[in-house]
Amino acid sequence: MVVEDETIVAMYLTDMLEELSYEVCGVAANAADALKIAERERPALALVDIGLAGPQDGIETAQALRERFAVGSIFMSGASDPVLLERARAAGPHGFIQKPYDERQLKTLLNNAAPQH
């Protein structure tokens, strides 16, 4: 699952994941949609933008996904705010990737996270 509030970025990630032979069970632009998709599809892993807009940021969204549905997360961010990045690291993601995304780095993170799910 991809949790990203920028439509073009979400489409780019979905295409990249499908090219890497991963199935994308849904794309969510906010926490509420992510939780609905997770309840319906039960994904093993979510790529989550930590800077997600809305009442819950990406970190809170990932925590809710893990607590309610045992969905692991790989965090994505273009942010350089050290406080936000520390919050993200403390949340225990399976990985972290900085924007702009590198396909090889993403593939490595996904492969490393896969055995855990």
Coordinates of N, CA and C in Angstrom, one line a residue:
M1 N 0.9 -1.2 0.0 CA 0.0 0.0 0.0 C 0.9 1.2 0.0
V2 N 0.4 2.3 -0.7 CA 1.1 3.5 -0.7 C 0.3 4.6 0.0
V3 N 0.9 5.3 1.0 CA 0.2 6.3 1.7 C 0.9 7.6 1.4
E4 N 0.4 8.4 0.5 CA 1.0 9.6 0.0 C 0.0 10.6 -0.5
D5 N 0.1 11.8 0.0 CA -1.0 12.8 -0.3 C -0.7 13.6 -1.6
E6 N 0.4 13.4 -2.2 CA 0.7 14.0 -3.5 C 0.4 13.0 -4.6
T7 N -0.7 13.3 -5.4 CA -1.1 12.3 -6.4 C -0.1 11.9 -7.4
I8 N 0.7 12.8 -7.9 CA 1.7 12.5 -8.9 C 2.8 11.6 -8.3
V9 N 3.2 11.9 -7.0 CA 4.2 11.1 -6.3 C 3.6 9.7 -6.1
A10 N 2.4 9.6 -5.7 CA 1.7 8.3 -5.4 C 1.7 7.5 -6.7
M11 N 1.4 8.1 -7.8 CA 1.3 7.4 -9.1 C 2.7 6.9 -9.5
Y12 N 3.7 7.7 -9.3 CA 5.1 7.4 -9.6 C 5.6 6.2 -8.8
L13 N 5.3 6.2 -7.5 CA 5.6 5.1 -6.6 C 4.9 3.8 -7.0
T14 N 3.6 3.9 -7.3 CA 2.9 2.8 -7.7 C 3.5 2.1 -8.9
D15 N 3.8 2.9 -9.9 CA 4.4 2.4 -11.1 C 5.8 1.8 -10.8
M16 N 6.6 2.4 -10.0 CA 7.9 1.9 -9.6 C 7.7 0.5 -8.9
L17 N 6.8 0.4 -8.0 CA 6.6 -0.8 -7.3 C 6.1 -1.9 -8.2
E18 N 5.2 -1.6 -9.1 CA 4.7 -2.6 -10.0 C 5.8 -3.1 -11.0
E19 N 6.7 -2.2 -11.4 CA 7.8 -2.5 -12.2 C 8.8 -3.5 -11.5
L20 N 8.8 -3.3 -10.1 CA 9.6 -4.2 -9.3 C 8.9 -5.5 -8.9
S21 N 7.7 -5.7 -9.5 CA 6.9 -6.9 -9.3 C 6.2 -7.0 -8.0
Y22 N 6.0 -5.8 -7.4 CA 5.2 -5.8 -6.1 C 3.7 -5.4 -6.5
E23 N 2.8 -6.0 -5.7 CA 1.4 -5.7 -5.9 C 1.0 -4.5 -5.0
V24 N 0.4 -3.5 -5.5 CA 0.0 -2.3 -4.7 C -1.5 -2.5 -4.5
C25 N -1.9 -2.8 -3.3 CA -3.3 -3.1 -3.0 C -4.2 -1.8 -2.9
G26 N -3.5 -0.7 -2.8 CA -4.3 0.6 -2.7 C -3.4 1.8 -2.5
V27 N -4.0 2.9 -2.7 CA -3.3 4.2 -2.5 C -4.2 5.1 -1.7
A28 N -3.6 5.6 -0.6 CA -4.3 6.4 0.3 C -3.7 7.8 0.4
A29 N -4.5 8.9 0.5 CA -4.0 10.2 0.6 C -4.1 10.7 2.0
N30 N -4.6 9.9 3.0 CA -4.8 10.4 4.3 C -4.9 9.1 5.2
A31 N -4.8 9.4 6.5 CA -4.9 8.3 7.5 C -6.2 7.5 7.4
A32 N -7.3 8.2 7.3 CA -8.6 7.5 7.3 C -8.7 6.5 6.1
D33 N -8.2 7.0 4.9 CA -8.3 6.1 3.8 C -7.3 4.9 3.9
A34 N -6.1 5.2 4.5 CA -5.1 4.1 4.7 C -5.7 3.1 5.6
L35 N -6.4 3.4 6.7 CA -7.0 2.5 7.6 C -8.1 1.7 7.0
K36 N -8.9 2.3 6.1 CA -9.9 1.6 5.4 C -9.3 0.5 4.5
I37 N -8.3 1.0 3.7 CA -7.7 0.0 2.8 C -7.0 -1.1 3.6
A38 N -6.4 -0.8 4.7 CA -5.7 -1.9 5.4 C -6.7 -2.9 6.0
E39 N -7.9 -2.4 6.4 CA -8.9 -3.3 7.0 C -9.4 -4.2 5.9
R40 N -9.6 -3.7 4.7 CA -10.1 -4.4 3.6 C -9.1 -5.4 2.9
E41 N -7.9 -4.9 2.7 CA -6.9 -5.6 1.9 C -5.8 -6.3 2.7
R42 N -5.6 -5.9 4.0 CA -4.6 -6.5 4.8 C -3.2 -6.6 4.2
P43 N -2.7 -5.4 3.8 CA -1.3 -5.4 3.2 C -0.2 -5.8 4.2
A44 N 0.8 -6.3 3.7 CA 2.0 -6.7 4.5 C 2.8 -5.5 4.9
L45 N 2.8 -4.5 4.0 CA 3.7 -3.4 4.1 C 3.1 -2.1 3.5
A46 N 3.4 -1.0 4.1 CA 2.9 0.3 3.6 C 4.1 1.2 3.4
L47 N 4.2 1.9 2.3 CA 5.1 3.0 2.1 C 4.4 4.3 2.5
V48 N 4.9 5.0 3.5 CA 4.1 6.1 4.1 C 5.0 7.3 4.1
D49 N 4.4 8.4 3.6 CA 5.0 9.7 3.6 C 4.8 10.3 5.0
I50 N 6.0 10.6 5.7 CA 5.8 11.0 7.1 C 5.2 12.4 7.1
G51 N 5.3 13.2 6.1 CA 4.7 14.5 6.0 C 3.3 14.6 5.6
L52 N 2.6 13.5 5.7 CA 1.2 13.4 5.3 C 0.3 14.5 5.8
A53 N -0.4 15.2 5.0 CA -1.3 16.2 5.4 C -2.5 15.7 6.1
G54 N -3.1 16.4 7.0 CA -4.3 16.0 7.7 C -4.2 16.0 9.2
P55 N -5.2 15.5 9.9 CA -5.1 15.5 11.3 C -4.1 14.6 11.9
Q56 N -3.8 13.5 11.1 CA -2.7 12.5 11.5 C -1.6 12.6 10.5
D57 N -0.4 12.8 10.9 CA 0.7 12.8 10.0 C 1.1 11.3 9.6
G58 N 2.1 11.2 8.8 CA 2.4 9.8 8.3 C 2.9 8.9 9.5
I59 N 3.6 9.5 10.4 CA 4.1 8.7 11.5 C 3.0 8.2 12.4
E60 N 2.0 9.0 12.7 CA 0.8 8.5 13.4 C 0.0 7.5 12.6
T61 N 0.0 7.8 11.3 CA -0.8 6.8 10.5 C -0.1 5.5 10.5
A62 N 1.2 5.4 10.3 CA 2.0 4.2 10.4 C 1.8 3.4 11.7
Q63 N 1.8 4.2 12.8 CA 1.6 3.6 14.1 C 0.2 2.9 14.2
A64 N -0.8 3.6 13.7 CA -2.1 3.1 13.7 C -2.2 1.8 12.8
L65 N -1.6 1.9 11.7 CA -1.6 0.7 10.8 C -1.0 -0.5 11.5
R66 N 0.1 -0.3 12.2 CA 0.8 -1.4 12.9 C 0.0 -1.9 14.0
E67 N -0.5 -1.0 14.8 CA -1.3 -1.4 16.0 C -2.6 -2.1 15.7
R68 N -3.3 -1.6 14.7 CA -4.6 -2.2 14.3 C -4.6 -3.4 13.4
F69 N -3.6 -3.4 12.5 CA -3.6 -4.4 11.4 C -2.3 -5.1 11.2
A70 N -1.3 -4.8 12.1 CA 0.1 -5.4 12.0 C 0.7 -5.1 10.6
V71 N 0.5 -3.9 10.1 CA 1.1 -3.5 8.8 C 2.4 -2.8 9.1
G72 N 3.5 -3.3 8.6 CA 4.8 -2.7 8.7 C 4.9 -1.5 7.8
S73 N 5.8 -0.6 8.0 CA 6.0 0.6 7.2 C 7.4 0.9 6.8
I74 N 7.5 1.4 5.6 CA 8.7 2.1 5.2 C 8.4 3.6 5.1
F75 N 9.1 4.4 5.8 CA 8.8 5.8 5.7 C 9.5 6.5 4.5
M76 N 8.8 7.5 4.0 CA 9.3 8.3 2.9 C 9.3 9.8 3.3
S77 N 10.3 10.5 3.0 CA 10.3 12.0 3.3 C 11.2 12.8 2.5
G78 N 10.8 14.0 2.3 CA 11.7 15.0 1.7 C 12.1 16.0 2.7
A79 N 11.6 15.8 3.9 CA 11.9 16.7 5.0 C 13.3 16.6 5.6
S80 N 13.8 17.7 6.1 CA 15.1 17.7 6.7 C 15.0 18.2 8.2
D81 N 13.8 18.3 8.7 CA 13.6 18.7 10.1 C 14.0 17.6 11.0
P82 N 15.1 17.9 11.8 CA 15.6 16.8 12.7 C 14.7 16.3 13.7
V83 N 13.8 17.1 14.2 CA 12.8 16.6 15.2 C 11.8 15.6 14.5
L84 N 11.3 16.0 13.3 CA 10.4 15.1 12.6 C 11.1 13.8 12.3
L85 N 12.4 13.9 11.8 CA 13.1 12.7 11.4 C 13.4 11.8 12.6
E86 N 13.6 12.4 13.8 CA 13.8 11.6 15.0 C 12.6 10.9 15.4
R87 N 11.4 11.6 15.3 CA 10.1 11.0 15.6 C 9.9 9.8 14.7
A88 N 10.2 10.0 13.4 CA 10.1 8.9 12.5 C 10.9 7.7 12.8
R89 N 12.2 7.9 13.2 CA 13.1 6.8 13.5 C 12.6 6.1 14.8
A90 N 12.1 6.8 15.8 CA 11.6 6.3 17.0 C 10.4 5.4 16.8
A91 N 9.6 5.6 15.7 CA 8.4 4.9 15.5 C 8.7 3.4 15.0
G92 N 9.9 3.1 14.7 CA 10.3 1.8 14.3 C 9.9 1.3 13.0
P93 N 10.1 2.1 11.9 CA 9.8 1.6 10.6 C 10.8 0.5 10.1
H94 N 10.4 -0.2 9.1 CA 11.3 -1.2 8.5 C 12.4 -0.6 7.7
G95 N 12.2 0.7 7.3 CA 13.2 1.4 6.5 C 12.8 2.8 6.3
F96 N 13.6 3.6 5.7 CA 13.4 5.0 5.5 C 14.1 5.4 4.2
I97 N 13.3 6.1 3.4 CA 13.9 6.5 2.1 C 13.6 8.0 1.9
Q98 N 14.6 8.7 1.5 CA 14.5 10.2 1.2 C 14.1 10.4 -0.2
K99 N 13.2 11.5 -0.4 CA 12.9 11.9 -1.7 C 14.1 12.7 -2.2
P100 N 14.4 12.7 -3.5 CA 13.8 11.9 -4.6 C 14.1 10.4 -4.4
Y101 N 13.2 9.6 -4.8 CA 13.4 8.1 -4.6 C 14.4 7.5 -5.6
D102 N 15.2 6.6 -5.1 CA 16.1 5.9 -5.9 C 15.5 4.4 -6.0
E103 N 15.3 3.9 -7.2 CA 14.7 2.6 -7.4 C 15.5 1.5 -6.7
R104 N 16.8 1.6 -6.8 CA 17.6 0.5 -6.2 C 17.5 0.5 -4.7
Q105 N 17.5 1.7 -4.1 CA 17.4 1.8 -2.7 C 16.0 1.3 -2.2
L106 N 15.0 1.7 -3.0 CA 13.6 1.2 -2.6 C 13.6 -0.3 -2.7
K107 N 14.1 -0.9 -3.8 CA 14.1 -2.3 -3.9 C 14.8 -3.0 -2.8
T108 N 15.9 -2.5 -2.3 CA 16.7 -3.1 -1.2 C 15.9 -3.0 0.1
L109 N 15.2 -1.8 0.3 CA 14.4 -1.7 1.5 C 13.2 -2.7 1.5
L110 N 12.6 -2.8 0.3 CA 11.5 -3.8 0.2 C 11.9 -5.2 0.4
N111 N 13.0 -5.6 -0.2 CA 13.5 -6.9 0.0 C 13.9 -7.2 1.5
N112 N 14.5 -6.2 2.1 CA 14.8 -6.4 3.5 C 13.6 -6.5 4.4
A113 N 12.5 -5.8 4.1 CA 11.3 -5.8 4.9 C 10.5 -7.0 4.6
A114 N 10.5 -7.6 3.4 CA 9.7 -8.7 3.0 C 9.8 -9.9 4.0
P115 N 11.0 -10.3 4.4 CA 11.0 -11.5 5.3 C 10.4 -11.3 6.6
Q116 N 10.2 -10.0 7.0 CA 9.6 -9.7 8.3 C 8.1 -9.8 8.2
H117 N 7.5 -10.0 7.0 CA 6.1 -10.1 6.8 C 5.7 -11.2 5.9

